[in-house]
CSV table of C-alpha atoms in Angstrom, one decimal:
chain,number,residue,atom,x,y,z
A,816,MET,CA,98.5,-49.8,152.2
A,817,ALA,CA,102.0,-50.3,151.0
A,818,ILE,CA,104.0,-50.5,147.9
A,819,SER,CA,107.7,-50.9,147.1
A,820,ALA,CA,110.0,-50.0,144.4
A,821,ARG,CA,113.4,-51.5,143.5
A,822,CYS,CA,116.1,-50.6,141.1
A,823,SER,CA,117.6,-53.8,139.6
A,824,GLY,CA,121.2,-54.4,139.1
A,825,ARG,CA,123.9,-54.6,141.7
A,826,PRO,CA,127.1,-53.0,142.4
A,827,PRO,CA,130.2,-54.7,140.9
A,828,THR,CA,131.9,-55.3,144.2
A,829,GLY,CA,131.0,-55.9,147.8
A,830,PRO,CA,127.8,-57.2,149.3
A,831,THR,CA,124.6,-57.0,147.2
A,832,GLU,CA,122.6,-53.9,147.9
A,833,TYR,CA,119.4,-52.7,146.2
A,834,VAL,CA,118.2,-49.2,145.9
A,835,GLN,CA,114.6,-49.5,147.0
A,836,ALA,CA,111.8,-47.5,148.6
A,837,GLY,CA,108.5,-48.3,150.1
A,838,VAL,CA,105.3,-46.5,150.9
A,839,GLU,CA,103.0,-47.4,153.7
A,840,LEU,CA,99.8,-45.7,154.5
A,841,LEU,CA,98.2,-46.2,157.9
A,842,GLY,CA,94.9,-45.0,159.2
A,843,GLN,CA,92.9,-44.6,156.0
A,844,ILE,CA,89.8,-46.7,156.5
A,845,ASP,CA,88.4,-46.4,153.0
A,846,ALA,CA,90.5,-49.0,151.1
A,847,GLU,CA,89.8,-47.6,147.6
A,848,GLN,CA,90.7,-44.1,148.7
A,849,ALA,CA,93.9,-45.5,150.3
A,850,LEU,CA,94.8,-47.3,147.1
A,851,ASP,CA,94.3,-44.1,145.1
A,852,GLU,CA,96.4,-42.0,147.6
A,853,VAL,CA,99.3,-44.5,147.6
A,854,LEU,CA,99.4,-44.9,143.8
A,855,THR,CA,99.2,-41.2,143.2
A,856,PHE,CA,102.0,-40.7,145.7
A,857,ALA,CA,104.1,-43.4,144.0
A,858,ARG,CA,103.4,-42.0,140.6
A,859,ARG,CA,104.6,-38.5,141.7
A,860,SER,CA,107.7,-40.0,143.3
A,861,LEU,CA,108.6,-41.7,140.1
A,862,GLY,CA,108.1,-38.4,138.3
A,863,VAL,CA,110.8,-36.9,140.5
A,864,TYR,CA,113.2,-39.4,138.9
A,865,ARG,CA,111.6,-38.8,135.5
A,866,ILE,CA,110.4,-42.4,135.3
A,867,THR,CA,107.3,-42.3,133.1
A,868,ALA,CA,107.2,-45.9,131.9
A,869,PRO,CA,107.9,-48.2,134.8
A,870,GLY,CA,107.4,-51.9,134.7
A,871,ILE,CA,104.7,-52.7,137.3
A,872,ARG,CA,104.3,-56.2,138.6
A,873,LEU,CA,101.1,-57.2,140.4
A,874,GLY,CA,100.9,-60.0,142.7
A,875,GLY,CA,97.9,-61.8,144.1
A,876,VAL,CA,98.1,-63.3,147.5
A,877,GLY,CA,94.3,-63.0,147.9
A,878,LEU,CA,93.8,-64.8,144.7
A,879,PHE,CA,96.1,-67.6,145.8
A,880,GLU,CA,94.3,-67.9,149.1
A,881,ALA,CA,91.0,-68.1,147.3
A,882,ILE,CA,92.4,-71.0,145.1
A,883,LEU,CA,93.7,-72.7,148.3
A,884,ALA,CA,90.3,-72.3,149.9
A,885,HIS,CA,88.6,-73.9,146.9
A,886,ALA,CA,91.1,-76.6,146.1
A,887,GLU,CA,90.5,-80.1,147.4
A,888,MET,CA,93.0,-81.1,150.2
A,889,PRO,CA,93.1,-81.9,153.9
A,890,ASP,CA,92.8,-78.7,155.9
A,891,VAL,CA,96.0,-79.2,157.7
A,892,TRP,CA,97.9,-78.5,154.5
A,893,ARG,CA,96.3,-75.2,153.6
A,894,PRO,CA,98.3,-73.0,156.0
A,895,ARG,CA,101.5,-74.8,155.2
A,896,ILE,CA,101.1,-74.3,151.5
A,897,ARG,CA,100.1,-70.7,152.1
A,898,ALA,CA,103.2,-70.0,154.2
A,899,ARG,CA,105.4,-70.8,151.3
A,900,PHE,CA,103.7,-68.4,148.9
A,901,GLY,CA,106.3,-66.0,147.7
A,902,HIS,CA,109.2,-68.5,148.2
A,903,PRO,CA,109.3,-70.3,144.8
A,904,ALA,CA,112.1,-72.7,145.8
A,905,ALA,CA,110.4,-73.7,149.1
A,906,MET,CA,107.0,-74.0,147.5
A,907,SER,CA,108.4,-76.2,144.7
A,908,ARG,CA,110.1,-78.5,147.3
A,909,LEU,CA,106.9,-78.7,149.3
A,910,LEU,CA,104.8,-79.6,146.2
A,911,ASP,CA,107.4,-82.2,145.1
A,912,ARG,CA,107.2,-83.7,148.6
A,913,LEU,CA,103.4,-83.8,148.5
A,914,ALA,CA,103.5,-85.5,145.1
A,915,ASP,CA,106.1,-88.0,146.3
A,916,ALA,CA,103.8,-89.0,149.1
A,917,HIS,CA,101.7,-90.7,146.4
A,918,SER,CA,104.6,-92.8,145.2
A,919,GLY,CA,103.5,-95.9,147.1
A,920,LYS,CA,105.4,-95.4,150.3
A,921,PRO,CA,103.2,-96.6,153.2
A,922,ASP,CA,101.8,-94.0,155.5
A,923,THR,CA,103.5,-93.5,158.8
A,924,PRO,CA,101.4,-95.3,161.3
A,925,ALA,CA,99.8,-93.2,164.0
A,926,ASP,CA,102.1,-92.9,167.0
A,927,PRO,CA,100.8,-95.0,169.9
A,928,ILE,CA,102.2,-92.6,172.6
A,929,ASP,CA,99.6,-90.3,173.9
A,930,ARG,CA,100.0,-86.6,174.1
A,931,GLU,CA,100.6,-86.4,177.9
A,932,SER,CA,103.3,-89.1,178.0
A,933,LEU,CA,105.0,-87.5,175.0
A,934,THR,CA,104.9,-84.1,176.7
A,935,GLU,CA,106.5,-85.6,179.8
A,936,TYR,CA,109.1,-87.3,177.7
A,937,VAL,CA,110.0,-84.0,175.9
A,938,ALA,CA,110.1,-82.1,179.2
A,939,ASP,CA,112.4,-84.7,180.7
A,940,ARG,CA,114.8,-84.5,177.8
A,941,MET,CA,114.7,-80.7,177.9
A,942,LEU,CA,115.5,-80.7,181.6
A,943,ALA,CA,118.2,-83.3,181.3
A,944,ALA,CA,119.9,-81.3,178.5
A,945,GLY,CA,119.7,-78.1,180.5
A,946,PHE,CA,117.1,-76.3,178.4
A,947,ASN,CA,114.6,-74.2,180.3
A,948,PRO,CA,111.1,-75.5,179.3
A,949,ALA,CA,109.6,-72.3,180.4
A,950,ASP,CA,111.5,-70.2,177.9
A,951,GLY,CA,111.1,-70.8,174.2
A,952,ARG,CA,109.2,-73.8,172.9
A,953,HIS,CA,107.3,-75.6,175.6
A,954,PRO,CA,107.3,-79.4,175.8
A,955,ASP,CA,103.5,-79.4,175.2
A,956,GLU,CA,104.0,-77.4,172.0
A,957,VAL,CA,106.7,-79.8,170.7
A,958,ALA,CA,104.4,-82.8,171.5
A,959,GLU,CA,101.4,-81.2,169.9
A,960,ARG,CA,103.3,-80.5,166.7
A,961,TYR,CA,104.8,-84.0,166.7
A,962,HIS,CA,101.3,-85.5,166.7
A,963,GLU,CA,100.2,-83.0,164.1
A,964,LYS,CA,103.1,-84.0,161.8
A,965,GLN,CA,102.0,-87.6,161.9
A,966,ALA,CA,98.5,-86.5,161.0
A,967,LEU,CA,100.0,-84.6,158.1
A,968,ALA,CA,102.0,-87.6,156.8
A,969,ALA,CA,98.8,-89.5,156.7
A,970,ALA,CA,96.8,-86.7,154.9
A,971,HIS,CA,97.5,-86.7,151.2
A,972,VAL,CA,97.0,-83.8,148.9
A,973,PRO,CA,95.4,-85.1,145.7
A,974,LEU,CA,97.7,-85.0,142.7
A,975,SER,CA,95.1,-83.1,140.7
A,976,THR,CA,95.3,-80.3,143.3
A,977,ILE,CA,99.1,-80.3,143.2
A,978,ASP,CA,98.9,-80.0,139.4
A,979,LEU,CA,96.4,-77.1,139.7
A,980,LEU,CA,98.7,-75.2,142.1
A,981,ARG,CA,101.7,-75.7,139.9
A,982,LEU,CA,99.8,-74.5,136.9
A,983,TYR,CA,98.4,-71.5,138.7
A,984,LEU,CA,101.7,-70.4,140.1
A,985,SER,CA,103.3,-70.6,136.7
A,986,ILE,CA,100.9,-68.0,135.3
A,987,GLU,CA,102.8,-64.8,134.5
A,988,GLY,CA,102.6,-62.1,131.8
A,989,LYS,CA,100.6,-59.0,130.7
A,990,ALA,CA,98.1,-58.4,133.5
A,991,SER,CA,94.9,-58.6,131.4
A,992,THR,CA,96.0,-61.8,129.6
A,993,ALA,CA,97.1,-63.5,132.8
A,994,LEU,CA,93.9,-62.6,134.6
A,995,ASP,CA,91.9,-64.0,131.6
A,996,GLU,CA,93.9,-67.2,131.9
A,997,ILE,CA,93.1,-67.5,135.6
A,998,GLU,CA,89.5,-66.9,134.9
A,999,ALA,CA,89.5,-69.7,132.4
A,1000,LEU,CA,91.3,-72.0,134.9
A,1001,ALA,CA,88.7,-71.1,137.5
A,1002,SER,CA,85.8,-72.0,135.2
A,1003,VAL,CA,87.4,-75.4,134.4
A,1004,TYR,CA,87.7,-76.2,138.1
A,1005,LYS,CA,84.3,-74.5,138.9
A,1006,PHE,CA,85.9,-72.2,141.4
A,1007,ASP,CA,84.3,-68.9,142.2
A,1008,LEU,CA,87.1,-66.4,142.0
A,1009,SER,CA,85.0,-63.5,140.8
A,1010,GLY,CA,85.6,-61.3,143.9
A,1011,PRO,CA,89.5,-61.4,143.9
A,1012,LEU,CA,89.6,-61.3,140.1
A,1013,ALA,CA,87.4,-58.2,139.9
A,1014,ALA,CA,89.5,-56.5,142.5
A,1015,LEU,CA,92.7,-57.2,140.5
A,1016,ARG,CA,91.1,-56.0,137.3
A,1017,HIS,CA,90.1,-52.8,139.0
A,1018,HIS,CA,93.6,-52.5,140.4
A,1019,ASN,CA,95.0,-53.0,136.9
A,1020,ALA,CA,92.6,-50.4,135.4
A,1021,THR,CA,93.5,-47.8,138.1
A,1022,LEU,CA,97.2,-48.3,137.4
A,1023,ARG,CA,96.7,-48.0,133.6
A,1024,ALA,CA,94.7,-44.8,134.2
A,1025,LEU,CA,97.3,-43.3,136.5
A,1026,VAL,CA,100.5,-44.4,134.6
A,1027,PRO,CA,99.4,-44.9,131.0
A,1028,ALA,CA,102.9,-45.8,129.8
A,1029,ALA,CA,103.5,-48.4,132.4
A,1030,ALA,CA,103.9,-52.1,131.4
A,1031,VAL,CA,101.6,-53.8,134.0
A,1032,SER,CA,102.3,-57.5,134.4
A,1033,PHE,CA,100.8,-60.1,136.7
A,1034,ASP,CA,102.8,-62.8,138.4
A,1035,ALA,CA,100.7,-65.4,140.2
A,1036,SER,CA,103.7,-66.4,142.4
A,1037,PHE,CA,104.7,-62.8,143.2
A,1038,PRO,CA,107.8,-63.2,145.4
A,1039,ARG,CA,107.5,-60.9,148.3
A,1040,ALA,CA,110.6,-59.3,149.8
A,1041,SER,CA,112.1,-61.2,152.6
A,1042,ASN,CA,111.6,-58.5,155.1
A,1043,ILE,CA,107.9,-58.2,154.6
A,1044,ILE,CA,105.7,-60.1,156.9
A,1045,PRO,CA,102.6,-61.8,155.5
A,1046,ALA,CA,99.4,-61.0,157.4
A,1047,SER,CA,96.1,-62.8,157.3
A,1048,SER,CA,94.2,-61.8,154.3
A,1049,SER,CA,91.0,-60.8,156.1
A,1050,ARG,CA,92.5,-57.4,157.0
A,1051,CYS,CA,93.6,-56.7,153.5
A,1052,TRP,CA,92.4,-54.8,150.5
A,1053,PRO,CA,92.9,-55.2,147.7
A,1054,PRO,CA,93.2,-58.9,147.9
A,1055,THR,CA,95.9,-58.8,145.3
A,1056,ALA,CA,98.4,-57.8,147.6
A,1057,ARG,CA,101.4,-58.5,149.7
A,1058,CYS,CA,100.7,-57.5,153.2
A,1059,TRP,CA,102.2,-56.2,156.3
A,1060,ARG,CA,101.0,-57.3,159.6
A,1061,PRO,CA,99.1,-54.3,160.9
A,1062,ALA,CA,99.4,-53.2,164.5
A,1063,ALA,CA,96.2,-53.9,166.5
A,1064,ASN,CA,95.0,-50.3,166.4
A,1065,MET,CA,95.7,-49.6,162.8
A,1066,THR,CA,93.9,-50.3,159.6
A,1067,ALA,CA,96.8,-51.0,157.3
A,1068,CYS,CA,97.1,-52.9,154.2
A,1069,CYS,CA,98.8,-53.2,151.0
A,1070,SER,CA,99.2,-53.7,147.4
A,1071,GLY,CA,102.2,-55.1,145.8
A,1072,TRP,CA,103.8,-53.4,142.8
A,1073,ALA,CA,107.4,-53.0,142.0
A,1074,PRO,CA,108.3,-50.3,139.4
A,1075,ARG,CA,111.7,-51.2,137.9
A,1076,CYS,CA,113.9,-48.1,137.4
A,1077,ARG,CA,115.1,-47.7,133.9
B,1439,MET,CA,152.4,-52.6,143.2
B,1440,PRO,CA,155.4,-54.5,141.8
B,1441,GLY,CA,155.2,-57.9,143.6
B,1442,LEU,CA,152.5,-60.2,144.7
B,1443,THR,CA,151.0,-60.2,148.2
B,1444,LEU,CA,150.1,-63.5,149.8
B,1445,ALA,CA,148.0,-63.6,153.0
B,1446,ILE,CA,148.3,-66.5,155.5
B,1447,PRO,CA,146.0,-66.9,158.6
B,1448,SER,CA,147.8,-65.3,161.4
B,1449,LYS,CA,147.4,-67.8,164.2
B,1450,GLY,CA,146.6,-71.3,165.4
B,1451,ARG,CA,146.1,-74.5,163.5
B,1452,LEU,CA,145.2,-72.6,160.3
B,1453,GLU,CA,148.6,-70.8,160.3
B,1454,GLU,CA,150.6,-74.0,160.9
B,1455,GLU,CA,148.7,-76.0,158.3
B,1456,ALA,CA,148.9,-73.2,155.7
B,1457,ARG,CA,152.6,-72.8,156.2
B,1458,GLY,CA,153.0,-76.6,156.2
B,1459,ALA,CA,151.1,-76.9,152.9
B,1460,PHE,CA,153.4,-74.4,151.3
B,1461,ALA,CA,156.5,-76.0,152.8
B,1462,ARG,CA,155.5,-79.4,151.5
B,1463,ALA,CA,155.1,-77.7,148.1
B,1464,GLY,CA,158.6,-76.4,148.2
B,1465,LEU,CA,157.9,-72.8,149.4
B,1466,THR,CA,159.1,-72.0,152.9
B,1467,ILE,CA,157.3,-69.1,154.5
B,1468,GLU,CA,159.3,-67.2,157.1
B,1469,ARG,CA,157.8,-65.2,159.9
B,1470,ALA,CA,160.8,-63.2,161.0
B,1471,GLY,CA,159.4,-61.6,164.2
B,1472,GLY,CA,157.6,-64.7,165.4
B,1473,ALA,CA,153.9,-64.8,166.2
B,1474,ARG,CA,153.8,-61.1,167.0
B,1475,SER,CA,154.9,-60.0,163.5
B,1476,TYR,CA,152.3,-59.6,160.8
B,1477,PHE,CA,154.8,-59.5,157.9
B,1478,GLY,CA,156.7,-62.5,156.5
B,1479,SER,CA,158.6,-63.6,153.4
B,1480,ALA,CA,159.1,-66.6,151.3
B,1481,ALA,CA,162.5,-68.2,150.8
B,1482,ARG,CA,164.1,-67.2,147.4
B,1483,GLN,CA,161.0,-65.2,146.5
B,1484,PRO,CA,162.0,-61.5,146.9
B,1485,ASP,CA,158.9,-60.3,145.0
B,1486,LEU,CA,156.4,-62.1,147.1
B,1487,ALA,CA,155.2,-60.2,150.2
B,1488,VAL,CA,153.7,-62.4,152.9
B,1489,ARG,CA,151.2,-60.9,155.3
B,1490,PHE,CA,149.7,-62.7,158.4
B,1491,MET,CA,146.1,-61.7,158.9
B,1492,PRO,CA,143.0,-63.1,160.6
B,1493,ALA,CA,141.2,-65.5,158.3
B,1494,ALA,CA,138.0,-63.4,158.1
B,1495,GLU,CA,140.1,-60.4,157.1
B,1496,ILE,CA,141.8,-62.4,154.4
B,1497,ALA,CA,138.4,-63.2,152.9
B,1498,ARG,CA,137.4,-59.5,152.9
B,1499,GLU,CA,140.6,-58.3,151.4
B,1500,LEU,CA,140.6,-61.0,148.7
B,1501,ILE,CA,137.1,-59.9,147.7
B,1502,ARG,CA,138.1,-56.2,147.6
B,1503,GLY,CA,141.3,-57.1,145.6
B,1504,ASN,CA,143.6,-55.5,148.2
B,1505,ILE,CA,145.7,-58.7,148.4
B,1506,ASP,CA,146.5,-60.9,145.4
B,1507,LEU,CA,146.2,-64.4,146.9
B,1508,GLY,CA,145.5,-65.9,150.3
B,1509,ILE,CA,144.5,-68.9,152.3
B,1510,THR,CA,141.2,-68.8,154.1
B,1511,GLY,CA,138.1,-70.8,154.7
B,1512,ALA,CA,135.3,-71.2,152.1
B,1513,ASP,CA,132.8,-70.4,154.8
B,1514,LEU,CA,134.4,-67.0,155.3
B,1515,ILE,CA,134.5,-66.2,151.6
B,1516,GLU,CA,130.8,-67.2,151.1
B,1517,GLU,CA,129.8,-65.2,154.2
B,1518,SER,CA,131.5,-62.1,152.9
B,1519,THR,CA,130.0,-62.1,149.4
B,1520,GLU,CA,127.0,-63.3,147.5
B,1521,SER,CA,128.9,-63.7,144.3
B,1522,SER,CA,132.2,-65.4,145.3
B,1523,ALA,CA,132.9,-66.7,141.8
B,1524,GLU,CA,133.0,-63.2,140.4
B,1525,GLN,CA,135.3,-61.9,143.0
B,1526,VAL,CA,137.8,-64.7,143.9
B,1527,MET,CA,139.0,-67.8,142.1
B,1528,ALA,CA,139.4,-70.9,144.3
B,1529,VAL,CA,142.7,-72.3,143.2
B,1530,LYS,CA,143.4,-75.2,145.5
B,1531,PRO,CA,141.4,-77.0,148.2
B,1532,LEU,CA,144.0,-77.7,150.9
B,1533,GLY,CA,142.3,-80.5,152.9
B,1534,PHE,CA,142.5,-78.8,156.3
B,1535,GLY,CA,140.2,-76.5,158.2
B,1536,LEU,CA,137.4,-78.9,157.3
B,1537,ALA,CA,134.1,-77.7,158.7
B,1538,ASP,CA,130.4,-77.9,157.9
B,1539,VAL,CA,128.2,-74.9,158.4
B,1540,VAL,CA,125.0,-76.3,159.7
B,1541,VAL,CA,121.6,-75.5,161.3
B,1542,ALA,CA,121.3,-77.2,164.7
B,1543,VAL,CA,118.2,-77.3,167.0
B,1544,PRO,CA,117.8,-78.5,170.6
B,1545,ASP,CA,117.6,-82.3,170.4
B,1546,PRO,CA,114.4,-82.4,172.5
B,1547,TRP,CA,112.6,-80.7,169.6
B,1548,ILE,CA,111.5,-84.1,168.3
B,1549,ASP,CA,109.0,-82.6,165.9
B,1550,VAL,CA,111.8,-80.7,164.0
B,1551,THR,CA,113.9,-82.8,161.7
B,1552,GLN,CA,114.0,-80.8,158.5
B,1553,MET,CA,114.0,-77.1,157.4
B,1554,THR,CA,110.3,-77.3,156.5
B,1555,ASP,CA,109.6,-78.1,160.2
B,1556,LEU,CA,111.7,-75.2,161.3
B,1557,ALA,CA,109.9,-72.8,158.9
B,1558,ASP,CA,106.6,-74.0,160.3
B,1559,VAL,CA,107.8,-73.4,163.9
B,1560,ALA,CA,109.1,-70.0,163.0
B,1561,ALA,CA,105.8,-69.0,161.3
B,1562,ASP,CA,103.8,-69.2,164.5
B,1563,PHE,CA,106.5,-68.8,167.1
B,1564,ARG,CA,105.9,-65.0,167.5
B,1565,SER,CA,102.1,-65.4,168.1
B,1566,ARG,CA,102.8,-68.1,170.7
B,1567,HIS,CA,105.7,-66.6,172.6
B,1568,HIS,CA,105.4,-62.8,171.8
B,1569,ARG,CA,109.0,-62.7,170.6
B,1570,TRP,CA,110.8,-63.8,167.5
B,1571,LEU,CA,112.5,-67.1,167.1
B,1572,ARG,CA,116.2,-66.4,167.7
B,1573,VAL,CA,119.1,-67.8,165.8
B,1574,ALA,CA,122.6,-67.5,167.3
B,1575,THR,CA,125.3,-67.4,164.6
B,1576,LYS,CA,128.3,-65.5,163.3
B,1577,TYR,CA,127.2,-66.4,159.8
B,1578,LEU,CA,124.7,-63.6,159.3
B,1579,ASN,CA,124.6,-63.6,155.5
B,1580,LEU,CA,124.9,-67.4,155.0
B,1581,THR,CA,122.0,-67.9,157.4
B,1582,ARG,CA,119.8,-65.2,155.8
B,1583,ARG,CA,120.3,-66.7,152.3
B,1584,PHE,CA,119.8,-70.3,153.4
B,1585,PHE,CA,116.7,-69.6,155.5
B,1586,SER,CA,115.2,-67.4,152.8
B,1587,GLY,CA,115.6,-70.2,150.3
B,1588,HIS,CA,113.6,-72.4,152.6
B,1589,GLY,CA,110.8,-69.9,153.0
B,1590,MET,CA,111.8,-69.1,156.5
B,1591,ILE,CA,111.6,-65.3,157.2
B,1592,GLU,CA,110.2,-64.9,160.7
B,1593,TYR,CA,113.2,-65.0,163.0
B,1594,ARG,CA,115.9,-62.8,164.4
B,1595,ILE,CA,119.6,-63.3,164.3
B,1596,VAL,CA,121.5,-63.0,167.6
B,1597,GLU,CA,125.1,-62.3,166.6
B,1598,SER,CA,127.5,-64.7,168.3
B,1599,THR,CA,131.2,-64.8,167.8
B,1600,GLY,CA,132.1,-67.5,170.3
B,1601,ALA,CA,130.6,-70.5,172.2
B,1602,THR,CA,127.6,-70.3,169.9
B,1603,GLU,CA,126.6,-73.8,170.8
B,1604,ALA,CA,125.9,-72.7,174.3
B,1605,ALA,CA,123.4,-70.1,173.3
B,1606,PRO,CA,120.2,-72.3,173.4
B,1607,ALA,CA,120.9,-73.7,176.9
B,1608,ALA,CA,121.9,-70.2,178.1
B,1609,GLY,CA,118.5,-69.0,176.8
B,1610,THR,CA,120.0,-66.3,174.5
B,1611,ALA,CA,118.8,-68.1,171.3
B,1612,ASP,CA,116.5,-71.0,170.3
B,1613,LEU,CA,118.7,-72.6,167.7
B,1614,ILE,CA,122.1,-72.0,166.1
B,1615,VAL,CA,123.9,-71.9,162.8
B,1616,ASP,CA,127.5,-72.8,163.3
B,1617,ILE,CA,130.5,-74.8,162.1
B,1618,THR,CA,131.1,-78.4,163.1
B,1619,THR,CA,133.7,-80.9,162.2
B,1620,THR,CA,132.8,-84.1,164.1
B,1621,GLY,CA,129.5,-83.0,165.6
B,1622,SER,CA,130.7,-83.8,169.1
B,1623,THR,CA,130.5,-80.2,170.5
B,1624,LEU,CA,126.9,-80.0,169.2
B,1625,SER,CA,125.8,-83.3,170.8
B,1626,ALA,CA,127.6,-82.4,174.0
B,1627,ASN,CA,125.3,-79.3,174.1
B,1628,SER,CA,122.2,-81.5,173.1
B,1629,LEU,CA,121.9,-79.9,169.7
B,1630,ARG,CA,121.0,-81.9,166.6
B,1631,VAL,CA,121.8,-81.0,162.9
B,1632,LEU,CA,118.7,-80.9,160.7
B,1633,GLU,CA,118.6,-83.6,158.0
B,1634,ASP,CA,118.7,-80.9,155.3
B,1635,GLY,CA,120.5,-78.4,157.5
B,1636,LEU,CA,123.9,-78.4,155.8
B,1637,ILE,CA,124.5,-74.9,154.5
B,1638,LEU,CA,128.0,-75.3,153.3
B,1639,LYS,CA,130.9,-77.8,153.4
B,1640,SER,CA,133.9,-75.7,154.0
B,1641,GLU,CA,137.7,-76.2,154.0
B,1642,ALA,CA,140.7,-74.0,153.7
B,1643,GLN,CA,141.5,-73.1,150.1
B,1644,LEU,CA,144.1,-71.0,148.3
B,1645,TYR,CA,142.2,-68.1,146.6
B,1646,VAL,CA,143.3,-65.6,144.0
B,1647,ALA,CA,141.6,-62.2,144.0
B,1648,ARG,CA,140.0,-61.4,140.6
B,1649,LYS,CA,139.8,-57.7,141.5
B,1650,ALA,CA,143.5,-57.3,142.1
B,1651,GLU,CA,145.5,-55.4,139.5
B,1652,TRP,CA,146.6,-58.1,137.1
B,1653,THR,CA,149.2,-56.5,134.9
B,1654,PRO,CA,151.1,-58.8,132.5
B,1655,MET,CA,154.1,-58.7,134.8
B,1656,ARG,CA,152.0,-59.7,137.8
B,1657,ARG,CA,150.3,-62.4,135.9
B,1658,ALA,CA,153.7,-63.8,135.0
B,1659,GLN,CA,154.7,-63.7,138.7
B,1660,LEU,CA,151.6,-65.6,139.6
B,1661,GLU,CA,152.2,-68.2,137.0
B,1662,ALA,CA,155.8,-68.6,138.2
B,1663,LEU,CA,154.6,-69.0,141.8
B,1664,MET,CA,152.1,-71.6,140.9
B,1665,SER,CA,154.7,-73.5,138.9
B,1666,ILE,CA,156.9,-73.6,142.0
B,1667,VAL,CA,154.2,-75.1,144.3
B,1668,GLY,CA,152.8,-77.2,141.4
B,1669,TRP,CA,149.2,-77.0,142.7
B,1670,VAL,CA,147.7,-76.0,139.4
B,1671,PRO,CA,148.7,-76.5,135.7
B,1672,PRO,CA,150.0,-73.5,133.8
B,1673,GLY,CA,147.5,-71.0,132.4
B,1674,ILE,CA,145.7,-70.1,135.6
B,1675,THR,CA,146.0,-66.4,134.7
B,1676,THR,CA,143.9,-66.8,131.6
B,1677,LYS,CA,141.0,-67.5,133.8
B,1678,LEU,CA,141.3,-64.3,135.8
């Protein structure tokens, strides 16, 4: 369970620095209990600085993953789109590229070179150039990804899916309104998002109860901080969250909210 | 501080070219004690103090406003601050010190041609190899900003201040971010620039420090100096 807080604004000179803090709770197995503990701690911490009406932004990586799982597209693209969640510029470039693939350019023909020959070819080039194929990327890994790339070029994501993703990622505003919008979107596309949506609504209600004066907003494209590592969602609760990769022996997860200091 | 302070790179081609540029513009820069001296002067400009400093230090001092004007590379300015336009004013691109800051990967990585490929490789590198993808560079901030803009977050920077292009073959890094002019050093080390891997096109420029103390008298001195070299039309101080 983790949260972070950041004061906006930057010093007038020198490199940009932010005043920020994070809370991470490890070892609490009951996810709801963990959420309560972390939020209560965060609320008390804000109290120390006399911040009673913070702006709180909720994100929804779980919701985005649910949309990705439902949306029609070749499977090879799902993890690639997922990896760009939280990076608006990179996501937008990828979606543009996927849309461009429909603009009539012929598909790249499958490469006739088989995997083994390609691996050998890469290994030869690595050795000739003085790179140690045993350290870092292996020739086999390069060849595998090269083939995978060609499969990707041939696998188009439908334009309707690209539109849906763009529409979803643009949803932002007061949490309850934004969640209603997402529910309406889900019913149009006949996606079952009831699980992640219920979790987010619960999350929102908890926050409102704990910090009544807070302005809670939801941003479907919640940009995670660059030093936070996304983890697979299966370990995470609530599924609204930005996540840390937990160590193998820990049950750790996260919720993303960022009170802005006033 | 009564007069202006101008900083010139203290050694090598950059020093020669910088002094040459001023000399062609009619301002002869003297370095009385030779290459060991860090103080100089300009002919017929008693109020202009000339200091010879390493180019990276010139960038830092311009940003802090400790010197008034100086010649340094755009790469060093952009590396030292995220908001260069607020801290320095680029007055005159000088046409030397040309260099591109680029992302280069081992040429045998035939599956990696663009930043999106690199971000993909970085994303699962750690689970495959039990260590982070390593990037050798001296441009820590430029690299972080550029990579982050491409959704690439899972890597580690290995700071390298010399012979960066040798790092991948030496096994100390997997790829590099470095400057290149003709690309020949990169290809000699079997490295290839990504198609969208140009971070910055750099050249030496004359910069004016916005944070220096610009009293009316010092503004007049700057205008006078600029009119002697003739690099910019009058009125530059109104933009400070």
